[in-house]
Coordinates of C-alpha atoms in Angstrom, one line a residue:
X1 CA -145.8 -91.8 -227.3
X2 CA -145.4 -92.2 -223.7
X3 CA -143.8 -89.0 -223.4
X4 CA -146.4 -87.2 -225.1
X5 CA -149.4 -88.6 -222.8
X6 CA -147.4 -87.8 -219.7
X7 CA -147.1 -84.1 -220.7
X8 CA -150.7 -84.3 -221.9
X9 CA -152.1 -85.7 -219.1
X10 CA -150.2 -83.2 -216.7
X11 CA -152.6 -80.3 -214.9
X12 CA -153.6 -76.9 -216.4
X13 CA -153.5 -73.7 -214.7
X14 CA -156.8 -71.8 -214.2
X15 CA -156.1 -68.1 -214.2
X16 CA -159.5 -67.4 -212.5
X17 CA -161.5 -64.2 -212.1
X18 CA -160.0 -62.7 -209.0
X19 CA -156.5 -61.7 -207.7
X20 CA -155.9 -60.9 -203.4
X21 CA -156.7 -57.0 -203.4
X22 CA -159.5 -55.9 -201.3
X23 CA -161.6 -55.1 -204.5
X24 CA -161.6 -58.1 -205.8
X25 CA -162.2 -59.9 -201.9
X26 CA -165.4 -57.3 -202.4
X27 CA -166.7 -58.7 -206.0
X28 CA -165.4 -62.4 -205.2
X29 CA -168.1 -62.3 -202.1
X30 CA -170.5 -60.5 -204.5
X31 CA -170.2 -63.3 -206.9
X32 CA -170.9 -66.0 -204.2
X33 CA -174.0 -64.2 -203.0
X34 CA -174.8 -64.1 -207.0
X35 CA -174.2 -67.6 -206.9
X36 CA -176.2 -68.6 -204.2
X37 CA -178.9 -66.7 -205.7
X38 CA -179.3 -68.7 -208.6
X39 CA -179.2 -72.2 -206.7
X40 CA -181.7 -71.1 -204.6
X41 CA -184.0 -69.5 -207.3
X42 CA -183.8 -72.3 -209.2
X43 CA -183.8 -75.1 -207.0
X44 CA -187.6 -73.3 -205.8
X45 CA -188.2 -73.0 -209.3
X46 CA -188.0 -76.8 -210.1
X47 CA -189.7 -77.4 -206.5
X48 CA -192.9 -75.0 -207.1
X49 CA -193.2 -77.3 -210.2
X50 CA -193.3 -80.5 -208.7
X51 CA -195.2 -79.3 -205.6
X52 CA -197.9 -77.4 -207.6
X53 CA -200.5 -79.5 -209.4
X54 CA -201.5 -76.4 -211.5
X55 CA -198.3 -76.2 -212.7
X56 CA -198.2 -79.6 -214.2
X57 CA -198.4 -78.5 -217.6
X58 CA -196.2 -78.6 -220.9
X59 CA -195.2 -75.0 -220.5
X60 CA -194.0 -75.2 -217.0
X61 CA -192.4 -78.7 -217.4
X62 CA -189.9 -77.1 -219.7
X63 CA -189.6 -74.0 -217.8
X64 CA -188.3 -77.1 -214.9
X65 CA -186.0 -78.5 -217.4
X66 CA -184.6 -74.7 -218.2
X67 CA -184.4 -74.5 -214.5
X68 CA -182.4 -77.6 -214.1
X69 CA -180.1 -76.5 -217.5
X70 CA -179.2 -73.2 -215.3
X71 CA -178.8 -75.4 -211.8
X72 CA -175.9 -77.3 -213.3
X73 CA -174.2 -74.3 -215.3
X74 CA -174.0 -72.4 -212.1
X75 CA -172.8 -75.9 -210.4
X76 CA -170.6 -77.0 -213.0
X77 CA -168.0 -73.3 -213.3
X78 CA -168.5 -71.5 -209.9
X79 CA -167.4 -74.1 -207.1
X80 CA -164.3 -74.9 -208.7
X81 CA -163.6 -71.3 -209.1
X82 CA -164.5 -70.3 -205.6
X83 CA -162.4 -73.9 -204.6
X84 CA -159.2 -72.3 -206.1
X85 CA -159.7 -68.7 -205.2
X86 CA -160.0 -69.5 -201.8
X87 CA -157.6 -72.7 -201.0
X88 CA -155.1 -70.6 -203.3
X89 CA -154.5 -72.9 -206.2
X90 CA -155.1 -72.9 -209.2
X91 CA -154.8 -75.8 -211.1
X92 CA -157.2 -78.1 -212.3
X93 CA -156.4 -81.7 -213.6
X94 CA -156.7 -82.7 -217.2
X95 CA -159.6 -85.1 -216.3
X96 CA -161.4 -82.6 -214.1
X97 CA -160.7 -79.8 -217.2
X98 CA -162.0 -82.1 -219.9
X99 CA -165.8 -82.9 -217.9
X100 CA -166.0 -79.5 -217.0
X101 CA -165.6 -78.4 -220.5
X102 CA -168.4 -81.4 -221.2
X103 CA -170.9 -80.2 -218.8
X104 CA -170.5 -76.4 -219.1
X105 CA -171.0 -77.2 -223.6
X106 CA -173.1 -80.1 -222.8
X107 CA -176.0 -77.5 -220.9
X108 CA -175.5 -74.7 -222.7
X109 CA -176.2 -76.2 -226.0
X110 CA -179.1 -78.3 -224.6
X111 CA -180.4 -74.5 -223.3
X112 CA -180.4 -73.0 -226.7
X113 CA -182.4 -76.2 -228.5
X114 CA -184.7 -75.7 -225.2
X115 CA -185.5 -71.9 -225.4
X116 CA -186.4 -72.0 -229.4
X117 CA -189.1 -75.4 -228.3
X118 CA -190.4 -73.2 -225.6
X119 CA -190.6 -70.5 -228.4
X120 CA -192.8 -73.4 -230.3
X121 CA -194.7 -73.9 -227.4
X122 CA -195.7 -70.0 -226.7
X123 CA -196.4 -70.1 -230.5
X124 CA -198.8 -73.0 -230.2
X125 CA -200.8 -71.1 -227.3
X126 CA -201.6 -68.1 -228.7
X127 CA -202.0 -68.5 -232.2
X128 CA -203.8 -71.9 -231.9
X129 CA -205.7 -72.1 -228.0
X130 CA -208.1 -74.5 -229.2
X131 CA -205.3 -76.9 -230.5
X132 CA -203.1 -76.4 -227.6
X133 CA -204.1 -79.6 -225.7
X134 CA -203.3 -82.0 -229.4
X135 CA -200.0 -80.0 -230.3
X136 CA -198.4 -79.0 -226.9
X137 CA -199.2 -82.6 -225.2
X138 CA -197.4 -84.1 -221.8
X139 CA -195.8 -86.7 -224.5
X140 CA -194.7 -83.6 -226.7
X141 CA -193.0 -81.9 -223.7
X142 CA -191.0 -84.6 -222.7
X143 CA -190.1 -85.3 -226.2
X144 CA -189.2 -81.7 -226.8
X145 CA -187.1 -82.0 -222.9
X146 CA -185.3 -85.4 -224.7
X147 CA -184.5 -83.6 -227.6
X148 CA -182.8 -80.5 -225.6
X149 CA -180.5 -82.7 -223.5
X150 CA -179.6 -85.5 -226.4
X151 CA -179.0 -83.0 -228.8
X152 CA -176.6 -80.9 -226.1
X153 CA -174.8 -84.4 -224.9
X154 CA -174.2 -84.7 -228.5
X155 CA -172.5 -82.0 -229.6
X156 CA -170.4 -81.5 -226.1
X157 CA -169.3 -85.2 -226.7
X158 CA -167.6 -84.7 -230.0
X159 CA -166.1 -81.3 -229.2
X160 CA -164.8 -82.6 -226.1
X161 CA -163.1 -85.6 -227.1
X162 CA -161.8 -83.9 -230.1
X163 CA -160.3 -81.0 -228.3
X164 CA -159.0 -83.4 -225.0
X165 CA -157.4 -85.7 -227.7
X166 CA -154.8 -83.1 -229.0
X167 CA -151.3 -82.3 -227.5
X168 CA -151.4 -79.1 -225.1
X169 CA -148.2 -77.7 -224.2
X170 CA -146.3 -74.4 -223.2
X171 CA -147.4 -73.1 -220.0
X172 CA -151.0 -74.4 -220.0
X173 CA -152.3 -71.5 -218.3
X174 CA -156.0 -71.1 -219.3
X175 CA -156.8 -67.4 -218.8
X176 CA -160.4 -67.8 -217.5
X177 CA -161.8 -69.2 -214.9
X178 CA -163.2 -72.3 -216.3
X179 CA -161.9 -74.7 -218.9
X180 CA -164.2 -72.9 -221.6
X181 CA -163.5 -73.9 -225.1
X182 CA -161.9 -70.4 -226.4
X183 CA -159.7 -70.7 -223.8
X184 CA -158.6 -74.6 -224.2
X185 CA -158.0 -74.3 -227.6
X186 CA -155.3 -71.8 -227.4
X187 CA -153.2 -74.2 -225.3
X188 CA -153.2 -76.4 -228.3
X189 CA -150.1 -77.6 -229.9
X190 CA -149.6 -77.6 -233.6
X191 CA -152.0 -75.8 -236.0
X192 CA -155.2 -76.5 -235.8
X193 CA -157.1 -73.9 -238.2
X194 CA -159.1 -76.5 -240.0
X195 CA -160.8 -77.7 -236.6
X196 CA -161.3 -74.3 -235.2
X197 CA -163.3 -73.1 -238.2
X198 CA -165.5 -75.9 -238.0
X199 CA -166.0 -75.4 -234.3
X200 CA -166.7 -71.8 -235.2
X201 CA -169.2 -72.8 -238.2
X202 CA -171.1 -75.3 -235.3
X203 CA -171.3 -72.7 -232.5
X204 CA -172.6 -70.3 -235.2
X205 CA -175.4 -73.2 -236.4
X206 CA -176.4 -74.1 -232.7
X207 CA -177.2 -70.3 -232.6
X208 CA -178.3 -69.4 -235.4
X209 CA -181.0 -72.0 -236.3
X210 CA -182.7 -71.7 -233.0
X211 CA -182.8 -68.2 -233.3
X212 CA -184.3 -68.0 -236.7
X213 CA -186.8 -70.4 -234.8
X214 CA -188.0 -68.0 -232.3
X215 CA -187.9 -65.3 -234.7
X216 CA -189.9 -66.7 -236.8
X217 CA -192.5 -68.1 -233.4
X218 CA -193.0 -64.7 -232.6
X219 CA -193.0 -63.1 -236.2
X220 CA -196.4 -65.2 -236.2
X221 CA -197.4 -64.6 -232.3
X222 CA -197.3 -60.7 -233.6
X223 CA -199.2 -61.1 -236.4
X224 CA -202.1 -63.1 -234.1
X225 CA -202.0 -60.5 -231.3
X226 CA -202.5 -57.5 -234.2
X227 CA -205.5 -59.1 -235.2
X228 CA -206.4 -59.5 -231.9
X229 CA -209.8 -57.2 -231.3
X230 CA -209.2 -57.3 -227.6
X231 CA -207.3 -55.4 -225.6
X232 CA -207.3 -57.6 -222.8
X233 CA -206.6 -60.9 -224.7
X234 CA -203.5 -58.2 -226.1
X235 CA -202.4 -57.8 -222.9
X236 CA -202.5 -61.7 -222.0
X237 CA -200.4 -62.8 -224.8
X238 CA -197.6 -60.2 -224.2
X239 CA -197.4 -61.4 -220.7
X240 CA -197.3 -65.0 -221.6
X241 CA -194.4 -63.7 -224.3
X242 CA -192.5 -61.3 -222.2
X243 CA -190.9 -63.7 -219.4
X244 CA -189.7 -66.3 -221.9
X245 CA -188.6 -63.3 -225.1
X246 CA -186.3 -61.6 -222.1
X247 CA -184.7 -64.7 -221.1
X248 CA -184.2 -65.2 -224.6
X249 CA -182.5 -62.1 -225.3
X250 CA -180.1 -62.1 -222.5
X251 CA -179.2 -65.8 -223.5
X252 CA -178.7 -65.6 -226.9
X253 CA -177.2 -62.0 -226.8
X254 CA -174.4 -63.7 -224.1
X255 CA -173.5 -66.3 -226.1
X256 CA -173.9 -64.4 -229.5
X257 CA -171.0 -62.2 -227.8
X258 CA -169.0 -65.0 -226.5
X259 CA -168.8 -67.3 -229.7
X260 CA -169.7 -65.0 -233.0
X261 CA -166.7 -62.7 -232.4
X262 CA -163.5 -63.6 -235.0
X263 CA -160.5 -65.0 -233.4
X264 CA -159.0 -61.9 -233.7
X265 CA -161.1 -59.8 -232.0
X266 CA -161.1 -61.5 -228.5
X267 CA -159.4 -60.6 -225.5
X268 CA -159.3 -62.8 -222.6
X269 CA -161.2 -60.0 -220.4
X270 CA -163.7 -59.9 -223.1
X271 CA -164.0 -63.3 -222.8
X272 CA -164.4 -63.5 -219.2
X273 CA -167.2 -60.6 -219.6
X274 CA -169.1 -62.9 -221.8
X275 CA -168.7 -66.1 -219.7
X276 CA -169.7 -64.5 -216.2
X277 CA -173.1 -63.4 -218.3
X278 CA -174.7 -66.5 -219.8
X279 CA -172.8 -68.8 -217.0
X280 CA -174.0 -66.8 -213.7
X281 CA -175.8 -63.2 -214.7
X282 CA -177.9 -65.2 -216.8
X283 CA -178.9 -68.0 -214.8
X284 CA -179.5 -66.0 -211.8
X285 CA -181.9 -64.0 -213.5
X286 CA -183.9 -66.4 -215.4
X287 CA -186.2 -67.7 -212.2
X288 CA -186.3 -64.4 -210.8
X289 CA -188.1 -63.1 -214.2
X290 CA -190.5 -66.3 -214.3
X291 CA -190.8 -66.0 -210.8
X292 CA -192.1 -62.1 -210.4
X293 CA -193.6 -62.0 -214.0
X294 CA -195.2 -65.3 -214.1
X295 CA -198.9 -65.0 -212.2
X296 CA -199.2 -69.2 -211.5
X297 CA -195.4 -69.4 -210.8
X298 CA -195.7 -66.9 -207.9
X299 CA -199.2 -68.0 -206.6
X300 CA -197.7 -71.1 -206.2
X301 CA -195.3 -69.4 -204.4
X302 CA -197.8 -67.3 -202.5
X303 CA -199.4 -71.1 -201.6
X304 CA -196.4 -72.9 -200.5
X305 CA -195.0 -70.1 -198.0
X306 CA -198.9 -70.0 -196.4
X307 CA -198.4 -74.1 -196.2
X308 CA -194.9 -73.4 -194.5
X309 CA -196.4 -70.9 -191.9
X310 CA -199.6 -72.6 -190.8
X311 CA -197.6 -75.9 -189.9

C-alpha cells in the first residue's frame, strides 16, 4: 500500500502549449497579452458593477458573477502554464494537479448553470416587463448566483476525488497544458470504462440541460418579439438578447467540442484547440462583448474614466 501511494503521490509532467522555436516565443507572448486582456476586462467588469449604482440590478449582478467565473478560469490554467514555459519545467505536483483540475471543473460547470439563469432572466424581461421586479428580485439573483457556484463545487468535488483516488502510472505525462480531465484520465491505471462513461453521460447532462434551457428562453423571447408591433421595442429586445446569446454560443460551442466528442475521436491537439477556447478565447471576449454592446455597462465606463480625469 505504501508503495502504491508513493508512486501515486509522485509529480506529473505537463506537456504544455509551447516548445523554444521562435514561433512559438511569438504566440506564447501573444497568449500573455490574451491573458492580460481578460484580467483586466474582467476585473473592470466586476468594478463598473460595484462602482455604478445603475448597475445594481439582477441582470448585472450575474453578469459580475460570470465575470468573476471567467477571472478564475483565466487565473486558475494560464500562470502555471506561463510558470513552466518560462522557468523551464514542467512538472506539476499531484496536489497542485488535483485543485487545479477542481477549480478549472469547479468554474466551468458553475458557468454553464450561470448562463442558462441569465437566459431565465432575459426571458423574464422581455416577455413579462411588468413582472420583472416580483420574478427577477435582488433575493432571486443571489439565489440564482448560489445555485451556479454550489451546483459547480458539487460536481468538481466528486469528479475530482474520484479521478485523484485512482493509481496513475507509466510516464505521467499529461499532454496539455493543464491538468484537464481528458487528459488525467488517460494516465490512469487499470480499466476504467465504467467510470469514464458516466463521466461522459454527466458532462453531456451539465450541457445539455442548460442548453435545452436557453433554447427554450429564447424559443419564447422570439415568439414575444414577433408579436411585437414596434419596431423599436424589436430592436430593444434583440440588443438586450444579442450580448448574452453570443456569449452563449461561443461557451457552449467550446465545451460542446471539448467533451461531446467519443474517445476515439480526440487527439491531444484537438484537445488543446478546445481548451485554449472556453479557458482563455472565451473569457477574454466575454467583457469585451458586454462591454462594447452593452449601453449602461459602457456609460458606466464613459462615467468612471471622466471621474478619473477630473481628479
Amino acid at each position: 500500500m505504501w508503495r502504491w501511494n508513493q508512486t501515486s503521490l509522485e509529480d506529473f509532467i505537463l506537456q504544455g502549449l509551447f516548445d523554444d522555436s521562435f514561433n512559438h516565443h511569438c504566440l506564447f507572448l501573444f497568449t500573455m497579452l490574451v491573458f492580460l486582456t481578460a484580467v483586466s476586462g474582467n476585473s473592470l467588469t466586476i468594478l463598473l458593477i460595484c462602482y455604478d449604482s445603475r448597475l445594481h440590478t439582477p441582470m448585472y449582478f450575474l453578469l459580475s458573477q460570470l465575470s468573476l467565473m471567467d477571472l478564475m478560469h483565466v487565473l486558475t490554467t494560464v500562470p502555471k502554464m506561463a510558470t513552466n514555459y518560462l522557468s523551464g519545467k514542467k512538472s506539476i505536483s499531484f496536489v497542485g494537479c488535483g485543485v487545479q483540475h477542481f477549480l478549472y471543473l469547479f468554474v466551468g460547470s458553475a458557468e454553464c448553470v450561470l448562463l442558462a439563469l441569465m437566459s431565465y432572466d432575459r426571458y423574464v424581461a422581455i416577455c413579462h416587463p411588468l413582472h420583472y421586479t416580483v420574478l427577477m428580485s435582488t433575493r432571486v439573483g443571489v439565489m440564482m448566483a448560489v445555485m451556479s457556484w454550489l451546483s459547480g463545487s458539487v460536481h468538481s468535488l466528486i469528479h475530482t476525488a474520484i479521478l485523484m483516488s485512482y493509481g496513475f502510472c507509466g510516464s505521467r505525462v499529461i499532454h496539455h497544458f493543464y491538468c484537464e480531465f481528458p487528459a488525467v484520465v488517460k494516465l490512469v491505471c487499470g480499466d476504467i470504462t465504467a467510470y469514464e462513461n458516466i463521466a461522459y453521460i454527466s458532462s453531456v447532462t451539465l450541457l445539455l440541460l442548460p442548453i435545452i434551457l436557453v433554447s427554450t428562453s429564447y424559443g419564447f423571447i422570439l415568439h414575444s418579439v414577433i408579436q411585437m408591433r414596434s419596431v423599436g421595442s424589436k430592436k430593444n429586445a434583440f440588443a438586450t438578447c444579442s450580448s448574452h446569446l453570443m456569449v452563449v454560443s461561443l461557451w457552449f460551442g467550446a465545451c460542446i467540442f471539448s467533451y461531446m466528442r467519443p474517445r476515439s475521436q480526440r487527439t491531444p491537439l484537438q484537445d488543446k484547440v478546445g481548451s485554449v477556447f472556453y479557458s482563455i478565447v472565451t473569457p477574454t471576449l466575454n467583457p469585451l462583448i458586454y462591454t462594447l454592446r452593452n449601453k449602461d455597462v459602457a456609460k458606466a465606463l464613459k462615467k468612471l474614466l471622466r471621474r478619473d480625469i477630473l481628479t
